[in-house]
mmCIF file of C-alpha atoms and ligand atoms in Angstrom:
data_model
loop_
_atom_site.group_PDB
_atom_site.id
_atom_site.type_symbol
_atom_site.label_atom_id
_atom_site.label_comp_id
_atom_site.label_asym_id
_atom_site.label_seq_id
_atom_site.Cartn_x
_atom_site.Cartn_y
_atom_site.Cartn_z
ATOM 1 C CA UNK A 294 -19.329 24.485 -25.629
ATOM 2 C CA UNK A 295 -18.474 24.043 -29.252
ATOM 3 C CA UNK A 296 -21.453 22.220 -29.954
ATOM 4 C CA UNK A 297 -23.660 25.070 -29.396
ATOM 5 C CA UNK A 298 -22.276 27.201 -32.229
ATOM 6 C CA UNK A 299 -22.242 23.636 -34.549
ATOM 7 C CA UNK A 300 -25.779 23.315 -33.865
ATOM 8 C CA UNK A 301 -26.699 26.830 -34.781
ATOM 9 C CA UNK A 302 -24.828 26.849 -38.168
ATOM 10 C CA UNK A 303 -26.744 23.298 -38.483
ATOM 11 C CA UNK A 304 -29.349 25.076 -38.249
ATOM 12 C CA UNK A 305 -29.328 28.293 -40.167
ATOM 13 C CA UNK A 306 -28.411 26.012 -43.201
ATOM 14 C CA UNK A 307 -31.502 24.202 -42.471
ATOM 15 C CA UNK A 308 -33.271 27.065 -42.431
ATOM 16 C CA UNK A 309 -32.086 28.275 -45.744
ATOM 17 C CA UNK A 310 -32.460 24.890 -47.061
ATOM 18 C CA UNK A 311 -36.490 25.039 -45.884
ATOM 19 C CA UNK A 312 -36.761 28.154 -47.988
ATOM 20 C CA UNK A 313 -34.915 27.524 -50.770
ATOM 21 C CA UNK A 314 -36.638 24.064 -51.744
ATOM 22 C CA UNK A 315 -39.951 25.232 -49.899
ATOM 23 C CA UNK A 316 -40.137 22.625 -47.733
ATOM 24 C CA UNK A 317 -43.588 22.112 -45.583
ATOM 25 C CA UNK A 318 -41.728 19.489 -42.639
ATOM 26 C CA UNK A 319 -38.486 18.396 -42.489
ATOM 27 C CA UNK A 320 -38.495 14.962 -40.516
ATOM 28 C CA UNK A 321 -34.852 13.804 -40.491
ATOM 29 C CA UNK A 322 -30.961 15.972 -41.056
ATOM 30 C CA UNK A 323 -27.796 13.550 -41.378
ATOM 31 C CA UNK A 324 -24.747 15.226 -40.192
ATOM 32 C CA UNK A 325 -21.133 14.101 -40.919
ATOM 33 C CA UNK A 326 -18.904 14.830 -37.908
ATOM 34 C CA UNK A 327 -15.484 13.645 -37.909
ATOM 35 C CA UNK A 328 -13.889 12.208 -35.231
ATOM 36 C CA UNK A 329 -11.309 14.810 -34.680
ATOM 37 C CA UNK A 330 -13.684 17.197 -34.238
ATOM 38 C CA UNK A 331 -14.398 16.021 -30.426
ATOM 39 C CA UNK A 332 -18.136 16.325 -30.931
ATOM 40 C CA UNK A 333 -20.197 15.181 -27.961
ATOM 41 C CA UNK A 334 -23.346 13.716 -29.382
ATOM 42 C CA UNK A 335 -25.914 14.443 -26.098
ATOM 43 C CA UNK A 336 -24.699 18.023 -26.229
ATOM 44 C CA UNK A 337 -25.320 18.673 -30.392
ATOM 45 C CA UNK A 338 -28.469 16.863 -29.951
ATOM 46 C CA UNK A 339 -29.248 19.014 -26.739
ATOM 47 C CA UNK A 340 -28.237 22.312 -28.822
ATOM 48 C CA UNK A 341 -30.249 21.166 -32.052
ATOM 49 C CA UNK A 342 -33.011 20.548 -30.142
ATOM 50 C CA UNK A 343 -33.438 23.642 -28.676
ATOM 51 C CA UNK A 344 -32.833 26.033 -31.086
ATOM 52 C CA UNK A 345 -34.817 24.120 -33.613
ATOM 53 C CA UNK A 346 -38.094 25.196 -31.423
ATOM 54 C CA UNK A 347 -37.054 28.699 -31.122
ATOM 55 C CA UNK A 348 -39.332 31.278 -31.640
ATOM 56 C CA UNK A 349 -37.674 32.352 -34.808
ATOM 57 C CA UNK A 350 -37.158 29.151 -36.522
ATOM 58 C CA UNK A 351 -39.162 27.665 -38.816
ATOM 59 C CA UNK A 352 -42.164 25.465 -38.126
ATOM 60 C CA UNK A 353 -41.275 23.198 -40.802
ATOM 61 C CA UNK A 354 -38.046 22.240 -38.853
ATOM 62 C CA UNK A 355 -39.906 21.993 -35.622
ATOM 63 C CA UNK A 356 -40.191 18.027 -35.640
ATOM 64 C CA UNK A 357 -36.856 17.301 -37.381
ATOM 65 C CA UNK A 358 -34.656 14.629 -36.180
ATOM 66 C CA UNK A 359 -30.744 14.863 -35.568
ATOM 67 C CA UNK A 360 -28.916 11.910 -37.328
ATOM 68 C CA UNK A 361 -25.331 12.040 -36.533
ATOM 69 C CA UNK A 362 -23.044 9.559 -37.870
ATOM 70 C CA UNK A 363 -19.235 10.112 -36.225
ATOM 71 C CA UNK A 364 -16.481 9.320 -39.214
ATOM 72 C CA UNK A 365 -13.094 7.384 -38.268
ATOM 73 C CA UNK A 366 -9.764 9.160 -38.751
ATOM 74 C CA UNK A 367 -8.184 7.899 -41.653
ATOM 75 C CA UNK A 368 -4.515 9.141 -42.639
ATOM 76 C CA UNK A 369 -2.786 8.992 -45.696
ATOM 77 C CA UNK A 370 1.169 8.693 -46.083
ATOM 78 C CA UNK A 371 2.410 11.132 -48.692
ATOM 79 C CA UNK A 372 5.801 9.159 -49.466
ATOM 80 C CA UNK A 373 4.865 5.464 -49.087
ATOM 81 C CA UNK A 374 0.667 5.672 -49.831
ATOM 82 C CA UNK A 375 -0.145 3.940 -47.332
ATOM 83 C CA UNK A 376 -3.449 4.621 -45.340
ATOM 84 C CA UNK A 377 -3.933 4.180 -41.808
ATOM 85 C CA UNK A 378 -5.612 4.770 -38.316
ATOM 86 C CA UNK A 379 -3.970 7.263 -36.040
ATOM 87 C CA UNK A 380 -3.673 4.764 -33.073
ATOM 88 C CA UNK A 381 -3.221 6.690 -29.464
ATOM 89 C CA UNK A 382 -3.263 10.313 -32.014
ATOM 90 C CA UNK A 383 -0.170 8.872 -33.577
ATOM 91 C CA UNK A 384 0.157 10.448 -36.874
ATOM 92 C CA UNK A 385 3.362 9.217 -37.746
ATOM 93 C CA UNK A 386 3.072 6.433 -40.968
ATOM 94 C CA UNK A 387 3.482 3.424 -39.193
ATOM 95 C CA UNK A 388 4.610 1.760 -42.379
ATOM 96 C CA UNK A 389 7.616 3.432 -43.074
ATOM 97 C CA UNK A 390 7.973 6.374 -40.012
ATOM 98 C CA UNK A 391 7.263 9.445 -42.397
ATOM 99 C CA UNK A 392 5.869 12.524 -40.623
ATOM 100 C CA UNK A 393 4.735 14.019 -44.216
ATOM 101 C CA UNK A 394 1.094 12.336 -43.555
ATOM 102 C CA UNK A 395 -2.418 13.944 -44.484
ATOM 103 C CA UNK A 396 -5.889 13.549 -42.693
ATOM 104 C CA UNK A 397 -7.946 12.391 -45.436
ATOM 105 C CA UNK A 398 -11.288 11.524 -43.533
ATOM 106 C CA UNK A 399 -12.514 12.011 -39.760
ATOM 107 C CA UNK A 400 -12.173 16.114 -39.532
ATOM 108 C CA UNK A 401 -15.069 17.535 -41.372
ATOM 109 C CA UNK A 402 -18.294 18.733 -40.430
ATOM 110 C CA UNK A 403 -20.750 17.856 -42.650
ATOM 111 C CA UNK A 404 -24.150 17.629 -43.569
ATOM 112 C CA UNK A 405 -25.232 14.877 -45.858
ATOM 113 C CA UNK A 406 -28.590 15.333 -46.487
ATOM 114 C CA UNK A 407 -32.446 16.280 -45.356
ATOM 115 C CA UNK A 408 -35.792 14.776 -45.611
ATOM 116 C CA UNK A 409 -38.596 16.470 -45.802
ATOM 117 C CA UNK A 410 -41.747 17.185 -47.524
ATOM 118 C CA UNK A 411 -42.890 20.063 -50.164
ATOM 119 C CA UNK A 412 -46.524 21.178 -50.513
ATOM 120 C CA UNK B 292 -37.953 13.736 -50.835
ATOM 121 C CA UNK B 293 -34.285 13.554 -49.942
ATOM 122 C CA UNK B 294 -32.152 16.444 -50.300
ATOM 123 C CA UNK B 295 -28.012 15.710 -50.622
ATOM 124 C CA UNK B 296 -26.655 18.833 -49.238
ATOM 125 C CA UNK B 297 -22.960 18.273 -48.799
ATOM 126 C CA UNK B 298 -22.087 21.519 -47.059
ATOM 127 C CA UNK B 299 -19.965 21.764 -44.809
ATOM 128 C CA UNK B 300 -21.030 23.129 -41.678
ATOM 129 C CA UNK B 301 -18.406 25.932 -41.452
ATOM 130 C CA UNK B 302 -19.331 27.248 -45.256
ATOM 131 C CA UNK B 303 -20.352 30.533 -44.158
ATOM 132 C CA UNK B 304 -17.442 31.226 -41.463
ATOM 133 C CA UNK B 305 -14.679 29.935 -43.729
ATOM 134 C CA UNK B 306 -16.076 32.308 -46.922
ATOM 135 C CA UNK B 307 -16.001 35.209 -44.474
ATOM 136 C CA UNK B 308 -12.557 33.884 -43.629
ATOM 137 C CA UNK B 309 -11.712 33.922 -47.071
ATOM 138 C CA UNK B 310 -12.533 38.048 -47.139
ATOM 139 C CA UNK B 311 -10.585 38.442 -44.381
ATOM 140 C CA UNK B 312 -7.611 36.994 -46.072
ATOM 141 C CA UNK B 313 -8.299 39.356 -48.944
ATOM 142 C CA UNK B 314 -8.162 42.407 -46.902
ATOM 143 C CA UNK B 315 -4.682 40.769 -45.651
ATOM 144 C CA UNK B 316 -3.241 40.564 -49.126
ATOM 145 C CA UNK B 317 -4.363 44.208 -49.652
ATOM 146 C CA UNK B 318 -2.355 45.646 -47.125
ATOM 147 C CA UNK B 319 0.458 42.877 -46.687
ATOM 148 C CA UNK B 320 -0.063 42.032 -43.462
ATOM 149 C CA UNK B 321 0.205 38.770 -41.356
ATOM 150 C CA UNK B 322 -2.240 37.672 -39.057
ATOM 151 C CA UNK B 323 -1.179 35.845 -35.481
ATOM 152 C CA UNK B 324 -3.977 34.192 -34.059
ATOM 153 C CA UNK B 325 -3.133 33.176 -30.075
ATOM 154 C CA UNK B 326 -5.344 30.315 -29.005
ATOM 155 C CA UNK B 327 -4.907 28.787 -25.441
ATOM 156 C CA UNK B 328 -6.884 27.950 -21.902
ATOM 157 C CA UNK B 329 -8.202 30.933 -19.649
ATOM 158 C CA UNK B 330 -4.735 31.921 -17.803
ATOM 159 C CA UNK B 331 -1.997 30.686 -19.881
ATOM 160 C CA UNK B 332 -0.616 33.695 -20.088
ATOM 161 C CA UNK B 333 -1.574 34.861 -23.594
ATOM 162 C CA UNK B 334 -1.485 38.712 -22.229
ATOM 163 C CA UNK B 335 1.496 38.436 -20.649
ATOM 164 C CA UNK B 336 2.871 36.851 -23.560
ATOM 165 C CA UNK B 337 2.073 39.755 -25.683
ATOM 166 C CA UNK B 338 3.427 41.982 -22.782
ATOM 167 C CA UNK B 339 6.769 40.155 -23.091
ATOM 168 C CA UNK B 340 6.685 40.620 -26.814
ATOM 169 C CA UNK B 341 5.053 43.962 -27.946
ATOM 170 C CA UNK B 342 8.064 46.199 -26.906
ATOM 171 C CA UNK B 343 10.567 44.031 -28.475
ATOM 172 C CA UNK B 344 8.348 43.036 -32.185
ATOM 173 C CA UNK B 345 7.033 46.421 -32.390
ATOM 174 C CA UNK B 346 10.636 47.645 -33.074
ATOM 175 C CA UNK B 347 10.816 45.910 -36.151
ATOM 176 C CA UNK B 348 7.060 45.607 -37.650
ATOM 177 C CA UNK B 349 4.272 47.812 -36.899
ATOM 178 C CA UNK B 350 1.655 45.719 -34.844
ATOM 179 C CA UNK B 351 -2.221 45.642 -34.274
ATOM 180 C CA UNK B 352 -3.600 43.805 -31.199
ATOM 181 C CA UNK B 353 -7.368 42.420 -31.861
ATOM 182 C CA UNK B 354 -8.042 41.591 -27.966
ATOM 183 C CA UNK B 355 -10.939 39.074 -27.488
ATOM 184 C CA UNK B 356 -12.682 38.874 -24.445
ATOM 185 C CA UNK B 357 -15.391 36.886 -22.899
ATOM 186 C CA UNK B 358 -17.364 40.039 -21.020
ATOM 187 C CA UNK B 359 -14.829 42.713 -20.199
ATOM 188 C CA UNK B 360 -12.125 44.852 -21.763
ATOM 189 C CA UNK B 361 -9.169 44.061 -18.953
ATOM 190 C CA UNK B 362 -6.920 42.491 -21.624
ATOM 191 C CA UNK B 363 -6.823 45.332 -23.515
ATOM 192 C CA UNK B 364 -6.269 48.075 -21.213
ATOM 193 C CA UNK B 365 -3.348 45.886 -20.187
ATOM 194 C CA UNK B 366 -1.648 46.069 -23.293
ATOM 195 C CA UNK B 367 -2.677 50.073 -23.341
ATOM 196 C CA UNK B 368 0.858 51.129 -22.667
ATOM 197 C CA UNK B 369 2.863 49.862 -25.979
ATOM 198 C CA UNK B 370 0.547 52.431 -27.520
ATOM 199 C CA UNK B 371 -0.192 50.278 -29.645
ATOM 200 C CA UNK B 372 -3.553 50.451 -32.070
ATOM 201 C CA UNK B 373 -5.824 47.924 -30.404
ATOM 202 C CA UNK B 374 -9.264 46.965 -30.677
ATOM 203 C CA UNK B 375 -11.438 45.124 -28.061
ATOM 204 C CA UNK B 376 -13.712 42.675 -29.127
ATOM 205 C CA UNK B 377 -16.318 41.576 -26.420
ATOM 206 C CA UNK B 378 -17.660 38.048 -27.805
ATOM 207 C CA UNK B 379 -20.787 38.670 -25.327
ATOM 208 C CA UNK B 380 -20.254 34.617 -23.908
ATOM 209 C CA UNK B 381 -19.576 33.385 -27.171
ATOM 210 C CA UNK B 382 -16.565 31.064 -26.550
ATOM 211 C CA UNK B 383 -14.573 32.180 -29.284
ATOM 212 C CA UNK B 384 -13.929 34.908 -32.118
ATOM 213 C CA UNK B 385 -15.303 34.149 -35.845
ATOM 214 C CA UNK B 386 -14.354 35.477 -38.845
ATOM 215 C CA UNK B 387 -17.648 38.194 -38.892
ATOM 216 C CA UNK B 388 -15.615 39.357 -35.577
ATOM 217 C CA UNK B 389 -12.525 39.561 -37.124
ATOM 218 C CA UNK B 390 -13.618 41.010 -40.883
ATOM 219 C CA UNK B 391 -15.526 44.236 -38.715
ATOM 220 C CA UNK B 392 -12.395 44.711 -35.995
ATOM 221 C CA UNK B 393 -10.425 45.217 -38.949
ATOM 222 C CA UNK B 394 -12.288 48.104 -39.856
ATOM 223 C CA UNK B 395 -11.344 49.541 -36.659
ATOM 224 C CA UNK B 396 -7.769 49.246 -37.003
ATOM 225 C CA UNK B 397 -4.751 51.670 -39.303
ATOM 226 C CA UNK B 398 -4.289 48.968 -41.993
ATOM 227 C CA UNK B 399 -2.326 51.045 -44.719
ATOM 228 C CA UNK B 400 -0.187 51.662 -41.513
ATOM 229 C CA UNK B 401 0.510 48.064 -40.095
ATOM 230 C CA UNK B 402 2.340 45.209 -41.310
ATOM 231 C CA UNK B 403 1.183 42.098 -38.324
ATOM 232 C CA UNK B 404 -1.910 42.289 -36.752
ATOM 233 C CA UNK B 405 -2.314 39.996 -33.668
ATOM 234 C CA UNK B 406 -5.168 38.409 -31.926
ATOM 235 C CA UNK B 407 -5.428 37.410 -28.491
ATOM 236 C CA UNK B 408 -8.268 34.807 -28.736
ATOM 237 C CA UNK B 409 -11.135 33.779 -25.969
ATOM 238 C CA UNK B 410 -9.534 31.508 -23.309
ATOM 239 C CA UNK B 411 -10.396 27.799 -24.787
ATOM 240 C CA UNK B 412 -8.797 24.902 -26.387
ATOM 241 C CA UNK B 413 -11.865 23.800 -28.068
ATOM 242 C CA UNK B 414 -13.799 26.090 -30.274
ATOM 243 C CA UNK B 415 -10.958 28.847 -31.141
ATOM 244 C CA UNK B 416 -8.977 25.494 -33.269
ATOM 245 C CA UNK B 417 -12.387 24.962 -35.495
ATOM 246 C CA UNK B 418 -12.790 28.852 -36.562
ATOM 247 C CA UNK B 419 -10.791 29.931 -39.714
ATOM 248 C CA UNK B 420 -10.072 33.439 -39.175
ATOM 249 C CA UNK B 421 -8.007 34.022 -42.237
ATOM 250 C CA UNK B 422 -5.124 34.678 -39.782
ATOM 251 C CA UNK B 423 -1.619 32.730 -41.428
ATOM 252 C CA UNK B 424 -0.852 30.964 -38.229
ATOM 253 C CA UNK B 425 -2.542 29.956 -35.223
ATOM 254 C CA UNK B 426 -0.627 29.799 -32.071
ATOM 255 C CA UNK B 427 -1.074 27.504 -29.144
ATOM 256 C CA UNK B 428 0.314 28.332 -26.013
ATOM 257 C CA UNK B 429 -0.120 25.372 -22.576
ATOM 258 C CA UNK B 430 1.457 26.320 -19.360
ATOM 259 C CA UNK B 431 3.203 23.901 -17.004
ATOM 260 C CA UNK B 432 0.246 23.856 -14.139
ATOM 261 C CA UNK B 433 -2.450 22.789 -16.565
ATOM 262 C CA UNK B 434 -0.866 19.757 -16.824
ATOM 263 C CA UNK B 435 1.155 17.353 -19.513
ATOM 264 C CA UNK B 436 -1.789 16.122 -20.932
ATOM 265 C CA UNK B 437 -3.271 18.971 -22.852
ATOM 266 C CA UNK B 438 -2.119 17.259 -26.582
ATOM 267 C CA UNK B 439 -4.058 14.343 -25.936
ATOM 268 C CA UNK B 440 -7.179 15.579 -25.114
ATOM 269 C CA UNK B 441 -7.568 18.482 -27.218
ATOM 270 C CA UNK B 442 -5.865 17.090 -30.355
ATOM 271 C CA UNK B 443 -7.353 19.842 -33.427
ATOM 272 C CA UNK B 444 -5.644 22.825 -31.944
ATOM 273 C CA UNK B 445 -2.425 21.009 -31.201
ATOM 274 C CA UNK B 446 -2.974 19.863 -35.179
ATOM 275 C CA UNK B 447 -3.971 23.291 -36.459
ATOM 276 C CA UNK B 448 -0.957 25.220 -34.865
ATOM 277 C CA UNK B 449 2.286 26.497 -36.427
ATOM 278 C CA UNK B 450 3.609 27.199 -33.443
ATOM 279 C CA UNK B 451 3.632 25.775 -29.883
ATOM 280 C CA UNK B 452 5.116 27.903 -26.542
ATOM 281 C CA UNK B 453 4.824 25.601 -23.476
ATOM 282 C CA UNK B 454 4.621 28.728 -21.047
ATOM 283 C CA UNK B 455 5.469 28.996 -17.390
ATOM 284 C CA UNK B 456 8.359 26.663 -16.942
ATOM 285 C CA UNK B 457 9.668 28.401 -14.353
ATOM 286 C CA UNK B 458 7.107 26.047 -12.452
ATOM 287 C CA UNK B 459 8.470 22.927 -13.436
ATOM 288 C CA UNK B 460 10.058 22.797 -10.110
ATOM 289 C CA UNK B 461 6.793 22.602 -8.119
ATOM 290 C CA UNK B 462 4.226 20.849 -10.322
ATOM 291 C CA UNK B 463 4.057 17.821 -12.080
ATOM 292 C CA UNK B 464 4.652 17.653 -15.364
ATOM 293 C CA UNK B 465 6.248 15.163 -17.249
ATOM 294 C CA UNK B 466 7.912 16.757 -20.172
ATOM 295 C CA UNK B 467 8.521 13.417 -22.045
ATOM 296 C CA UNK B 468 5.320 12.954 -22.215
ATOM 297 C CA UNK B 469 3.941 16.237 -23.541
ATOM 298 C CA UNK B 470 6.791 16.082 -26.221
ATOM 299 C CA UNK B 471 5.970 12.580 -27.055
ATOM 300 C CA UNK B 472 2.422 13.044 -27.427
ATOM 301 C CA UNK B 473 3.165 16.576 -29.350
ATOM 302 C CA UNK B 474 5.487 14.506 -31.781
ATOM 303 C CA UNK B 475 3.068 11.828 -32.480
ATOM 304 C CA UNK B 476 0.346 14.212 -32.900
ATOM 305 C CA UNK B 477 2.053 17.128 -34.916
ATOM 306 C CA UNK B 478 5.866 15.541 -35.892
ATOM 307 C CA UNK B 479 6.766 19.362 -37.448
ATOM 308 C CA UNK B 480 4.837 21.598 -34.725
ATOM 309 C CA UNK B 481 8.362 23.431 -32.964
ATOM 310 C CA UNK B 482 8.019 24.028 -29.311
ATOM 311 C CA UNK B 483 9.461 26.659 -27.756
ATOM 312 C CA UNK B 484 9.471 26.841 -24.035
ATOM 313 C CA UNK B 485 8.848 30.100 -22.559
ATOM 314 C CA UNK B 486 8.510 31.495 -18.690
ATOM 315 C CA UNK B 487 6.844 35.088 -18.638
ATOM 316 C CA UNK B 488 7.521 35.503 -14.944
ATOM 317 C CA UNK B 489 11.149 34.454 -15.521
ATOM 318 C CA UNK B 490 11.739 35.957 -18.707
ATOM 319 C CA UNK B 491 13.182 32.644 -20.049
ATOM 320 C CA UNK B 492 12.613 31.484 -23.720
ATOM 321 C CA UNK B 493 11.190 35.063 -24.628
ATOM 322 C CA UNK B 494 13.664 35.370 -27.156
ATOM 323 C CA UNK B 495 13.557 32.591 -29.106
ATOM 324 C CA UNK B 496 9.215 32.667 -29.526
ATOM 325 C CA UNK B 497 10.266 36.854 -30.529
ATOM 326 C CA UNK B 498 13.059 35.072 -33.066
ATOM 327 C CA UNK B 499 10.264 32.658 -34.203
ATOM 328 C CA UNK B 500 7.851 34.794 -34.959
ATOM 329 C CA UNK B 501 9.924 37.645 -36.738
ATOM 330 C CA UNK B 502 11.257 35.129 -39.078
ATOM 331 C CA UNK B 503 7.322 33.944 -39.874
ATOM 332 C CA UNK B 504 6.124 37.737 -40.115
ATOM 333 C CA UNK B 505 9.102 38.081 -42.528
ATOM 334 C CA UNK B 506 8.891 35.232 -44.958
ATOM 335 C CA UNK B 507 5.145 35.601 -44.942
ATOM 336 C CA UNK B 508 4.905 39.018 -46.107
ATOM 337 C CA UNK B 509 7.803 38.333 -48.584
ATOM 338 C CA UNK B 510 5.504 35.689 -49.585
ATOM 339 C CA UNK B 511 2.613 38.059 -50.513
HETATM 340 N N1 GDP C 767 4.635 31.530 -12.747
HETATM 341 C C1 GDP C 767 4.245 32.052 -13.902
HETATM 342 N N2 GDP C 767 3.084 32.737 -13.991
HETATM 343 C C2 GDP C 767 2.736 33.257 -15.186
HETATM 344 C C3 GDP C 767 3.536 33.097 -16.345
HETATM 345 N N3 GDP C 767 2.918 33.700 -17.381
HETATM 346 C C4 GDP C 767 1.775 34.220 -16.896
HETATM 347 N N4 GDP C 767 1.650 33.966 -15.582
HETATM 348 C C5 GDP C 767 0.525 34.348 -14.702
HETATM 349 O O1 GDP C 767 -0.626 33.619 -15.069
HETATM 350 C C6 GDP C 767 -1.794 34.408 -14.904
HETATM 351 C C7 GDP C 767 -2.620 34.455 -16.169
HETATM 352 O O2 GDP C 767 -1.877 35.105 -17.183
HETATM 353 P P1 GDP C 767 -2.569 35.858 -18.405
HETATM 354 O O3 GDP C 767 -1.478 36.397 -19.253
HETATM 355 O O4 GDP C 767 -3.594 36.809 -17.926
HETATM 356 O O5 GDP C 767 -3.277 34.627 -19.144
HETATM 357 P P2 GDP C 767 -4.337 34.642 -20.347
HETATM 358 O O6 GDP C 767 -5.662 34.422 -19.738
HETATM 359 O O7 GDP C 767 -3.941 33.481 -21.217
HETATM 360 O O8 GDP C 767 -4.217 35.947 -21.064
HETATM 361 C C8 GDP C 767 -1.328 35.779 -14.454
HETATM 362 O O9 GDP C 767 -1.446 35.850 -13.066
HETATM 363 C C9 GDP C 767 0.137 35.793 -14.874
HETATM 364 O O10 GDP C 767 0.906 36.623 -14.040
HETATM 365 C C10 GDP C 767 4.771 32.373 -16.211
HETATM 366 O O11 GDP C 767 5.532 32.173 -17.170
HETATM 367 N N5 GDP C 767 5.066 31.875 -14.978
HETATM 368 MG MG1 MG C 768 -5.690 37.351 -21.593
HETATM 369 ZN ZN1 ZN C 769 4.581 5.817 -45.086
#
């Protein structure tokens, strides 16, 4: 289960993030996830969940909320510029049929941003 | 207050990915990384291949395993430096994995090192190892539908061997499909159809990946 090693990452960054800014509660994390990346919300939220009340983590993270926001595919054509959808995983330019196509958005992991509180 | 972090999630696998592809420059070598489901026949791949590659480039097997060593002591007979890695459950090999097995392994001495990855389609396409290619490998019996529902690997691989077609004859599996949904997903990912039982194909995936060892170490 991928989301299990997602969800610790999330939260060693968290962690990190608690100490570095010397936060006292952190109430919400927004993560990016892209749609490529197949995440399965129930299960990060399951994962995040439980190792956020681990012995070992933080207090201050204890309470924190899991935002996740999944982000739509979007493809860009490299000869005519045109940006698309891959429809049924078809990342073929639909404009003009050119296979030399980049994944711009919708297969990054992310996170955006945390709220929280200092002393 | 809000904090905007920005960091990507994988930050501290992909800058221990990026020492691994230091230690690669080094000592010229090209890393293999073989990614496919439990039973695909990524060891017997290897067995195919080892005698044959190891003629021409001096090879390193990095054999991950869920819990046991079996793999490895499997491959024991090329003689062959190789060095187990048990991921203790973990469901694939990261780059801390990968940056200490090196240790273990003749690097002055080698010019490809290999790795036979956990059995999974999932987690082994979102870790950066350093390696220069990932391979996929899907056998006949799982099925033509592999592409579709585990699109990143079939995205993040150079090369593709659709193993065990000496089984076409007994399962289904339509091959227009898997090469339609491979096209749409990955237009420049070459297939190359293998059987291991058979020995069918084996030449062409040993031509393949010569001609990437060569050109990438000519590259470095
Ligand atoms: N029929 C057939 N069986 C194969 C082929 N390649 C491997 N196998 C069998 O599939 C099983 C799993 O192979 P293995 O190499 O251990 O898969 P791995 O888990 O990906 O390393 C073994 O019993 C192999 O003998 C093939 O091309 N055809
Ligand atoms: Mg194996
Ligand atoms: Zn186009």
């Amino acid at each position: 289960m991928h989301e299990f090693s997602i969800a610790q990452n999330i939260v060693e960054i968290l962690t990190q993030t608690v100490e570095d800014n010397r936060l006292i509660k952190v109430e919400l994390i927004t993560v990016e996830a892209g749609e490529l990346r197949q995440i399965v919300p129930e299960s990060l939220e399951m994962a995040f969940d439980a190792l956020k009340t681990e012995e070992d983590s933080p207090p201050a993270i204890r309470n924190c909320r899991l935002n996740l926001i999944i982000i739509p595919q979007a493809v860009s054509c490299s000869d005519c510029g045109c940006n698309f959808y891959p429809e049924d995983l078809c990342y073929i330019c639909p404009d003009c049929g050119s296979i030399n196509t980049e994944v711009k958005e919708g297969d990054k992991l992310i996170i955006k941003s945390i709220e929280g509180e200092t002393d | 207050m809000i904090i905007e972090l920005n960091q990507n999630i994988m930050d501290s696998n992909n800058s221990r990915a990026d020492e691994v592809r230091k230690v690669l420059v080094e000592h010229n070598l090209v890393m293999i990384n073989i990614i496919s489901s439990p039973g695909s026949g990524k060891t017997s791949l290897l067995e195919k291949t080892l005698g044959k590659l190891g003629k021409v480039f001096s090879l390193g097997i990095i054999e991950g395993d869920v819990n046991t060593t079996r793999d490895a002591r499997r491959l024991e007979s090329f003689g062959l430096p190789i060095t187990a890695v048990n991921t203790r459950g973990a469901c694939h090999l990261n780059s801390t994995i990968i940056l200490k097995a090196l240790d273990e392994l003749p690097l002055d001495n080698l010019d490809c090192i290999i790795i036979e990855n956990v059995g999974n389609l999932v987690c082994p396409a979102e870790f950066d190892l350093g390696e220069h290619a990932k391979i996929a490998i899907s056998s006949v019996p799982e099925g033509d539908d592999k592409p579709q529902k585990y699109p990143m690997l079939f995205r993040e691989a150079k090369c593709l061997v659709l193993n065990k077609i000496d089984l076409l004859p007994y399962v289904p599996f339509d091959r227009k499909v898997f090469y339609k949904d491979i096209k749409n997903l990955n237009p420049k990912l070459p297939v190359i159809e293998t059987s291991c039982t058979t020995g069918e194909g084996v030449d062409a995936w040993i031509k393949w990946i010569k001609e990437f060892i060569t050109e990438n170490r000519a590259q470095s």
